[in-house]
Short mmCIF file of C-alpha atoms in Angstrom, two decimals:
data_model
loop_
_atom_site.label_atom_id
_atom_site.label_comp_id
_atom_site.label_asym_id
_atom_site.label_seq_id
_atom_site.Cartn_x
_atom_site.Cartn_y
_atom_site.Cartn_z
CA THR A 1 57.27 116.23 -20.27
CA GLY A 2 57.11 113.62 -17.55
CA LYS A 3 59.33 110.81 -16.47
CA LEU A 4 59.09 107.60 -14.49
CA THR A 5 61.55 105.38 -12.67
CA ILE A 6 61.23 101.63 -13.05
CA ASN A 7 62.72 99.42 -10.31
CA TRP A 8 63.03 95.64 -10.24
CA ARG A 9 64.81 92.89 -8.32
CA LYS A 10 68.13 91.59 -9.52
CA GLN A 11 67.67 88.26 -11.28
CA PRO A 12 69.78 85.06 -11.16
CA SER A 13 73.41 85.15 -12.20
CA GLN A 14 72.74 83.62 -15.64
CA THR A 15 70.89 86.81 -16.67
CA SER A 16 72.82 88.96 -19.15
CA GLY A 17 70.47 91.96 -19.10
CA TYR A 18 66.93 93.28 -19.24
CA GLN A 19 64.52 94.59 -21.81
CA ILE A 20 61.84 97.12 -20.82
CA GLN A 21 58.91 97.88 -23.07
CA TYR A 22 56.44 100.71 -22.55
CA SER A 23 53.45 101.92 -24.53
CA THR A 24 50.28 103.98 -24.36
CA SER A 25 48.46 100.91 -25.69
CA LYS A 26 47.29 98.45 -23.02
CA THR A 27 47.85 95.56 -25.43
CA PHE A 28 51.18 96.92 -26.76
CA ALA A 29 49.59 96.90 -30.22
CA SER A 30 51.15 100.20 -31.28
CA GLY A 31 53.45 102.98 -30.11
CA ASN A 32 55.83 100.65 -28.30
CA LYS A 33 59.22 101.84 -27.10
CA THR A 34 61.91 99.41 -25.97
CA VAL A 35 64.89 100.01 -23.68
CA ASN A 36 67.68 97.43 -23.55
CA ILE A 37 69.84 97.23 -20.44
CA ALA A 38 73.05 95.30 -21.01
CA LYS A 39 74.19 95.05 -17.39
CA ALA A 40 72.63 92.37 -15.19
CA ALA A 41 73.55 94.34 -12.04
CA THR A 42 71.30 97.27 -13.06
CA VAL A 43 68.02 97.34 -11.09
CA SER A 44 66.40 100.63 -12.13
CA GLN A 45 65.86 102.78 -15.20
CA VAL A 46 64.50 106.29 -15.72
CA ILE A 47 62.22 106.78 -18.74
CA LYS A 48 61.98 110.42 -19.84
CA SER A 49 59.98 112.48 -22.34
CA LEU A 50 56.59 111.03 -21.39
CA VAL A 51 53.41 113.00 -22.04
CA LYS A 52 51.60 114.48 -19.02
CA GLY A 53 48.07 113.13 -18.64
CA LYS A 54 48.74 109.90 -20.59
CA THR A 55 48.67 106.42 -19.11
CA TYR A 56 51.67 104.23 -19.90
CA TYR A 57 51.86 100.45 -19.70
CA ILE A 58 55.19 98.92 -18.73
CA ARG A 59 56.59 95.39 -18.79
CA ILE A 60 60.05 93.88 -18.42
CA ARG A 61 61.83 90.64 -19.25
CA THR A 62 65.31 89.21 -18.83
CA TYR A 63 67.61 87.89 -21.48
CA LYS A 64 70.68 85.71 -21.64
CA THR A 65 73.29 86.00 -24.35
CA ALA A 66 74.89 82.81 -25.67
CA GLY A 67 77.34 83.56 -28.43
CA SER A 68 75.55 85.95 -30.76
CA THR A 69 72.05 84.76 -29.79
CA LYS A 70 69.81 86.34 -27.13
CA TYR A 71 67.31 84.14 -25.30
CA TYR A 72 64.41 86.05 -23.73
CA SER A 73 62.19 85.16 -20.78
CA ALA A 74 58.44 85.75 -20.85
CA TRP A 75 57.27 89.30 -20.22
CA SER A 76 56.40 90.29 -16.67
CA ALA A 77 52.89 91.24 -15.69
CA THR A 78 52.00 94.65 -17.14
CA LYS A 79 51.93 97.66 -14.81
CA SER A 80 50.25 100.95 -15.65
CA LEU A 81 51.04 104.49 -14.57
CA LYS A 82 49.42 107.83 -15.38
CA ILE A 83 51.91 110.68 -15.77
CA THR A 84 50.74 113.57 -13.59
CA LYS A 85 53.82 115.83 -13.43
#
């Protein structure tokens, strides 16, 4: 199985964390997986157990927690990557 490392820039101080979504569907219509990162200081994440030869589409957004509610930003532009190893 393959893996990929996602890197991004640290966002403004009001950010509580990040949410990464990846899928084999370009439109994220099915097969979505979501990774929540609860630390705003984190700027990379390794995604494992990906299938060699498949193309994955990845996007990320920030969130802010206020009380028990999470407020999400819009999704980033989608990036694609074919797993070769």
